[in-house]
mmCIF file of C-alpha atoms in Angstrom:
data_model
loop_
_atom_site.group_PDB
_atom_site.id
_atom_site.type_symbol
_atom_site.label_atom_id
_atom_site.label_comp_id
_atom_site.label_asym_id
_atom_site.label_seq_id
_atom_site.Cartn_x
_atom_site.Cartn_y
_atom_site.Cartn_z
ATOM 1 C CA MET A 1 69.260 19.892 27.637
ATOM 2 C CA PHE A 2 67.368 16.660 27.344
ATOM 3 C CA ASN A 3 64.076 18.461 26.870
ATOM 4 C CA ARG A 4 65.577 20.647 24.155
ATOM 5 C CA PHE A 5 66.855 17.527 22.392
ATOM 6 C CA ALA A 6 63.528 15.778 22.768
ATOM 7 C CA LYS A 7 61.715 18.659 21.137
ATOM 8 C CA GLN A 8 63.937 18.436 18.032
ATOM 9 C CA LYS A 9 62.847 16.080 15.292
ATOM 10 C CA LEU A 10 65.468 13.477 14.542
ATOM 11 C CA PHE A 11 63.797 12.574 11.241
ATOM 12 C CA SER A 12 61.327 14.460 9.104
ATOM 13 C CA VAL A 13 58.153 12.911 7.736
ATOM 14 C CA TYR A 14 60.025 12.232 4.481
ATOM 15 C CA GLY A 15 62.907 10.574 6.330
ATOM 16 C CA ILE A 16 60.641 8.317 8.334
ATOM 17 C CA SER A 17 58.653 7.388 5.216
ATOM 18 C CA VAL A 18 61.727 6.602 3.135
ATOM 19 C CA ILE A 19 63.363 4.605 5.935
ATOM 20 C CA GLY A 20 60.173 2.655 6.472
ATOM 21 C CA SER A 21 59.884 1.956 2.759
ATOM 22 C CA ALA A 22 63.503 0.712 2.601
ATOM 23 C CA VAL A 23 63.032 -1.564 5.628
ATOM 24 C CA SER A 24 59.839 -2.873 4.069
ATOM 25 C CA ALA A 25 61.703 -3.727 0.820
ATOM 26 C CA VAL A 26 64.432 -5.566 2.677
ATOM 27 C CA VAL A 27 61.965 -7.557 4.768
ATOM 28 C CA GLN A 28 59.858 -8.441 1.712
ATOM 29 C CA ILE A 29 62.855 -9.584 -0.276
ATOM 30 C CA TYR A 30 64.143 -11.611 2.651
ATOM 31 C CA CYS A 31 60.773 -13.289 3.234
ATOM 32 C CA SER A 32 60.484 -14.015 -0.497
ATOM 33 C CA SER A 33 63.930 -15.560 -0.511
ATOM 34 C CA LEU A 34 62.818 -18.115 2.056
ATOM 35 C CA TYR A 35 60.638 -19.669 -0.614
ATOM 36 C CA LEU A 36 62.067 -18.448 -3.949
ATOM 37 C CA GLY A 37 65.774 -18.784 -3.057
ATOM 38 C CA GLU A 38 68.752 -16.467 -2.831
ATOM 39 C CA GLY A 39 68.253 -15.264 -6.385
ATOM 40 C CA THR A 40 65.540 -12.999 -5.026
ATOM 41 C CA PHE A 41 68.185 -10.621 -3.668
ATOM 42 C CA ILE A 42 68.953 -9.593 -7.256
ATOM 43 C CA LEU A 43 65.779 -7.575 -7.140
ATOM 44 C CA LEU A 44 66.650 -5.785 -3.893
ATOM 45 C CA GLY A 45 68.245 -2.809 -5.690
ATOM 46 C CA PRO A 46 65.316 -2.012 -8.012
ATOM 47 C CA MET A 47 62.869 -2.586 -5.203
ATOM 48 C CA LEU A 48 64.733 -0.150 -2.942
ATOM 49 C CA ILE A 49 64.557 2.489 -5.704
ATOM 50 C CA PHE A 50 60.855 1.857 -6.221
ATOM 51 C CA ASN A 51 60.143 1.943 -2.468
ATOM 52 C CA THR A 52 62.133 5.127 -2.012
ATOM 53 C CA VAL A 53 60.034 6.854 -4.610
ATOM 54 C CA SER A 54 56.793 5.494 -3.124
ATOM 55 C CA GLY A 55 57.976 6.595 0.378
ATOM 56 C CA ILE A 56 58.509 10.135 -0.870
ATOM 57 C CA ILE A 57 55.037 10.139 -2.460
ATOM 58 C CA THR A 58 53.483 8.830 0.726
ATOM 59 C CA ALA A 59 55.209 11.509 2.803
ATOM 60 C CA PHE A 60 54.012 14.157 0.385
ATOM 61 C CA PHE A 61 50.399 13.033 0.748
ATOM 62 C CA SER A 62 50.719 12.801 4.543
ATOM 63 C CA THR A 63 51.724 16.495 4.659
ATOM 64 C CA LYS A 64 48.807 17.509 2.524
ATOM 65 C CA ILE A 65 46.079 15.547 4.246
ATOM 66 C CA PHE A 66 45.096 15.808 7.868
ATOM 67 C CA LEU A 67 43.905 12.513 9.348
ATOM 68 C CA PRO A 68 41.311 12.943 12.074
ATOM 69 C CA GLU A 69 41.528 10.965 15.287
ATOM 70 C CA GLU A 70 37.989 9.703 14.825
ATOM 71 C CA ILE A 71 35.971 8.837 11.727
ATOM 72 C CA ASN A 72 32.215 8.584 11.874
ATOM 73 C CA LEU A 73 30.906 6.059 9.381
ATOM 74 C CA GLN A 74 27.491 4.530 8.906
ATOM 75 C CA LEU A 75 28.395 0.905 8.556
ATOM 76 C CA ASP A 76 26.379 -1.648 6.680
ATOM 77 C CA THR A 77 25.533 -4.987 8.235
ATOM 78 C CA CYS A 78 25.158 -6.910 5.004
ATOM 79 C CA ILE A 79 28.496 -8.630 5.473
ATOM 80 C CA PHE A 80 27.542 -9.998 8.887
ATOM 81 C CA GLU A 81 26.375 -13.554 9.256
ATOM 82 C CA ASN A 82 23.950 -14.380 12.054
ATOM 83 C CA ASP A 83 22.658 -17.766 10.831
ATOM 84 C CA SER A 84 24.586 -20.435 12.739
ATOM 85 C CA SER A 85 24.128 -23.016 9.995
ATOM 86 C CA LYS A 86 25.590 -20.661 7.395
ATOM 87 C CA THR A 87 28.394 -19.812 9.802
ATOM 88 C CA ARG A 88 29.327 -23.466 9.941
ATOM 89 C CA LEU A 89 29.118 -23.673 6.119
ATOM 90 C CA HIS A 90 31.412 -20.722 5.740
ATOM 91 C CA LEU A 91 33.842 -22.239 8.227
ATOM 92 C CA PHE A 92 33.856 -25.446 6.161
ATOM 93 C CA ILE A 93 34.525 -23.446 2.993
ATOM 94 C CA ALA A 94 37.338 -21.585 4.736
ATOM 95 C CA LEU A 95 38.919 -24.892 5.723
ATOM 96 C CA LEU A 96 38.584 -26.193 2.130
ATOM 97 C CA ILE A 97 40.316 -23.050 0.825
ATOM 98 C CA PHE A 98 43.079 -23.460 3.428
ATOM 99 C CA PHE A 99 43.765 -27.113 2.632
ATOM 100 C CA ALA A 100 43.546 -26.456 -1.125
ATOM 101 C CA CYS A 101 46.213 -23.724 -0.794
ATOM 102 C CA ALA A 102 48.395 -25.871 1.456
ATOM 103 C CA SER A 103 48.217 -28.967 -0.761
ATOM 104 C CA VAL A 104 49.443 -27.065 -3.803
ATOM 105 C CA PHE A 105 52.885 -26.757 -2.317
ATOM 106 C CA PHE A 106 53.307 -30.530 -2.136
ATOM 107 C CA ILE A 107 52.740 -30.983 -5.925
ATOM 108 C CA ASN A 108 55.663 -30.900 -8.357
ATOM 109 C CA LYS A 109 54.221 -32.131 -11.611
ATOM 110 C CA LEU A 110 53.789 -29.228 -14.063
ATOM 111 C CA PHE A 111 50.671 -30.622 -15.707
ATOM 112 C CA LEU A 112 48.987 -31.133 -12.376
ATOM 113 C CA LEU A 113 49.889 -27.617 -11.231
ATOM 114 C CA THR A 114 48.625 -26.211 -14.475
ATOM 115 C CA GLY A 115 45.322 -28.055 -14.106
ATOM 116 C CA ILE A 116 44.977 -26.830 -10.499
ATOM 117 C CA PHE A 117 45.719 -23.292 -11.551
ATOM 118 C CA ILE A 118 43.068 -23.423 -14.271
ATOM 119 C CA ALA A 119 40.565 -24.966 -11.858
ATOM 120 C CA ALA A 120 41.334 -22.249 -9.296
ATOM 121 C CA LEU A 121 40.606 -19.576 -11.890
ATOM 122 C CA ILE A 122 37.308 -21.264 -12.785
ATOM 123 C CA ILE A 123 36.327 -21.424 -9.094
ATOM 124 C CA GLN A 124 37.371 -17.788 -8.710
ATOM 125 C CA LYS A 125 35.018 -16.861 -11.562
ATOM 126 C CA LEU A 126 32.204 -18.911 -10.066
ATOM 127 C CA CYS A 127 32.625 -16.890 -6.852
ATOM 128 C CA LYS A 128 31.933 -13.789 -8.984
ATOM 129 C CA ARG A 129 35.449 -12.441 -8.715
ATOM 130 C CA ARG A 130 37.037 -10.787 -11.682
ATOM 131 C CA ILE A 131 40.203 -12.417 -13.050
ATOM 132 C CA TYR A 132 43.002 -9.929 -13.524
ATOM 133 C CA LEU A 133 45.998 -11.164 -15.487
ATOM 134 C CA LEU A 134 48.357 -8.350 -14.536
ATOM 135 C CA PRO A 135 48.960 -9.582 -10.964
ATOM 136 C CA HIS A 136 49.772 -13.051 -12.247
ATOM 137 C CA ILE A 137 52.081 -11.700 -14.958
ATOM 138 C CA SER A 138 53.971 -9.474 -12.484
ATOM 139 C CA LEU A 139 54.236 -12.390 -10.016
ATOM 140 C CA TRP A 140 55.555 -14.729 -12.722
ATOM 141 C CA LEU A 141 58.056 -12.111 -13.907
ATOM 142 C CA PHE A 142 59.307 -11.620 -10.313
ATOM 143 C CA ILE A 143 59.710 -15.345 -9.770
ATOM 144 C CA PHE A 144 61.446 -15.966 -13.144
ATOM 145 C CA ILE A 145 63.927 -13.135 -12.586
ATOM 146 C CA SER A 146 64.733 -14.312 -9.072
ATOM 147 C CA THR A 147 65.051 -17.973 -10.098
ATOM 148 C CA VAL A 148 66.685 -18.163 -13.490
ATOM 149 C CA PHE A 149 69.868 -16.527 -12.280
ATOM 150 C CA VAL A 150 70.532 -19.516 -10.054
ATOM 151 C CA PRO A 151 71.936 -22.195 -12.408
ATOM 152 C CA ASP A 152 70.488 -25.666 -11.971
ATOM 153 C CA GLY A 153 70.994 -28.495 -14.437
ATOM 154 C CA LYS A 154 71.428 -28.449 -18.178
ATOM 155 C CA ILE A 155 72.142 -25.100 -19.884
ATOM 156 C CA ILE A 156 69.437 -24.332 -22.451
ATOM 157 C CA PHE A 157 70.856 -21.087 -23.801
ATOM 158 C CA LYS A 158 73.033 -18.164 -22.708
ATOM 159 C CA ILE A 159 72.681 -14.386 -22.950
ATOM 160 C CA TRP A 160 76.102 -12.746 -22.441
ATOM 161 C CA ASN A 161 77.336 -14.342 -19.237
ATOM 162 C CA VAL A 162 73.920 -15.370 -17.963
ATOM 163 C CA SER A 163 73.063 -19.091 -18.317
ATOM 164 C CA PHE A 164 69.480 -20.216 -18.434
ATOM 165 C CA THR A 165 69.220 -23.801 -17.181
ATOM 166 C CA GLN A 166 66.520 -26.357 -17.501
ATOM 167 C CA GLY A 167 66.241 -26.953 -13.751
ATOM 168 C CA ALA A 168 65.886 -23.210 -12.978
ATOM 169 C CA LEU A 169 63.157 -22.771 -15.555
ATOM 170 C CA ILE A 170 61.207 -25.772 -14.268
ATOM 171 C CA THR A 171 61.562 -24.534 -10.713
ATOM 172 C CA ALA A 172 60.381 -21.074 -11.736
ATOM 173 C CA LEU A 173 57.331 -22.614 -13.480
ATOM 174 C CA GLN A 174 56.501 -24.726 -10.454
ATOM 175 C CA LYS A 175 56.681 -21.835 -8.021
ATOM 176 C CA SER A 176 54.757 -19.481 -10.363
ATOM 177 C CA LEU A 177 51.934 -21.964 -10.822
ATOM 178 C CA ARG A 178 51.758 -22.668 -7.109
ATOM 179 C CA LEU A 179 51.557 -19.043 -6.069
ATOM 180 C CA SER A 180 49.124 -18.119 -8.813
ATOM 181 C CA ALA A 181 46.871 -21.044 -7.857
ATOM 182 C CA VAL A 182 46.963 -20.009 -4.196
ATOM 183 C CA SER A 183 46.208 -16.435 -5.214
ATOM 184 C CA ALA A 184 43.150 -17.567 -7.210
ATOM 185 C CA PHE A 185 41.959 -19.841 -4.376
ATOM 186 C CA SER A 186 42.246 -17.015 -1.905
ATOM 187 C CA GLN A 187 39.928 -14.891 -4.042
ATOM 188 C CA CYS A 188 37.169 -17.411 -3.259
ATOM 189 C CA ALA A 189 37.217 -16.257 0.329
ATOM 190 C CA VAL A 190 35.152 -13.231 -0.751
ATOM 191 C CA CYS A 191 32.059 -15.415 -0.470
ATOM 192 C CA LEU A 192 32.646 -15.906 3.237
ATOM 193 C CA ARG A 193 30.697 -13.888 5.801
ATOM 194 C CA PRO A 194 32.280 -13.544 9.244
ATOM 195 C CA PRO A 195 30.085 -13.638 12.369
ATOM 196 C CA GLU A 196 28.765 -10.351 13.625
ATOM 197 C CA GLY A 197 30.876 -8.510 16.114
ATOM 198 C CA THR A 198 34.174 -10.138 15.183
ATOM 199 C CA ILE A 199 37.255 -8.072 14.399
ATOM 200 C CA LEU A 200 37.324 -9.410 10.858
ATOM 201 C CA ALA A 201 33.727 -8.392 10.247
ATOM 202 C CA LEU A 202 34.299 -4.878 11.547
ATOM 203 C CA THR A 203 37.502 -4.582 9.479
ATOM 204 C CA LEU A 204 35.676 -5.610 6.301
ATOM 205 C CA GLN A 205 32.857 -3.185 7.106
ATOM 206 C CA TYR A 206 35.198 -0.224 7.517
ATOM 207 C CA TYR A 207 37.209 -1.146 4.408
ATOM 208 C CA ARG A 208 34.090 -1.512 2.277
ATOM 209 C CA LYS A 209 32.584 1.748 3.542
ATOM 210 C CA LEU A 210 35.806 3.694 3.023
ATOM 211 C CA SER A 211 36.411 2.292 -0.470
ATOM 212 C CA ASP A 212 32.777 2.870 -1.545
ATOM 213 C CA THR A 213 32.888 6.445 -0.242
ATOM 214 C CA PHE A 214 36.193 7.183 -1.968
ATOM 215 C CA ARG A 215 34.951 5.820 -5.306
ATOM 216 C CA SER A 216 31.763 7.795 -5.200
ATOM 217 C CA ALA A 217 33.377 11.088 -4.109
ATOM 218 C CA GLN A 218 33.911 13.891 -6.626
ATOM 219 C CA GLY A 219 36.937 16.126 -7.132
ATOM 220 C CA ASN A 220 40.665 15.634 -7.055
ATOM 221 C CA ILE A 221 42.354 12.979 -4.993
ATOM 222 C CA PHE A 222 42.894 15.257 -1.978
ATOM 223 C CA ARG A 223 39.257 16.258 -1.871
ATOM 224 C CA ARG A 224 38.098 12.650 -2.307
ATOM 225 C CA ILE A 225 40.254 11.519 0.649
ATOM 226 C CA LYS A 226 38.957 14.326 2.829
ATOM 227 C CA ILE A 227 35.372 13.410 1.908
ATOM 228 C CA THR A 228 36.129 9.773 2.695
ATOM 229 C CA LEU A 229 37.505 10.684 6.092
ATOM 230 C CA GLY A 230 34.472 12.778 6.875
ATOM 231 C CA GLN A 231 36.232 16.140 6.816
ATOM 232 C CA GLN A 232 33.889 17.642 4.197
#
């Protein structure tokens, strides 16, 4: 009886994918609330809907594409760093990025945060990283929605029964500038080259090779994925 029960699938691929997406949404919202506040839970409903749809799409793709147990890739070694002096330099840069990101969270003045954010974007550009505004806009929108619904201080204006307060808007601006600055600083890490043989170096190698192969492949998305995974 136990063997017969074990052979039966308790959840289908779609069920597992949707449940995983829902759990992911709850965990993300909870982790966000630790910094952004309880107002973040207002977005739990829309995020559950979005993650449910994405879970169904993921399950659909998983049933159409067979993932091999082993992928043979010719990896490049250009992202390895063998020079010990450069390795120390990259470690120093990594520490600078870390302390720059950490220090942002101790600053409350809006004009200072604005200056740091602009400086971070300039540094990101100097590191030859493109500046995309959409991630920052979506981040700011998420923060403002999760923050303005928690009244704090003087009421500036009201829309129906929702009060927009001065303290909530200032808090939203502070948190948005901090996270955007940290995001821009983190982009500078692209100039770092991990030592050869490390897990990080191998991970970057595989990611670069897979992404380059996928972009250069021809055909529909299913064929491009199969080519990337070495099935064709």
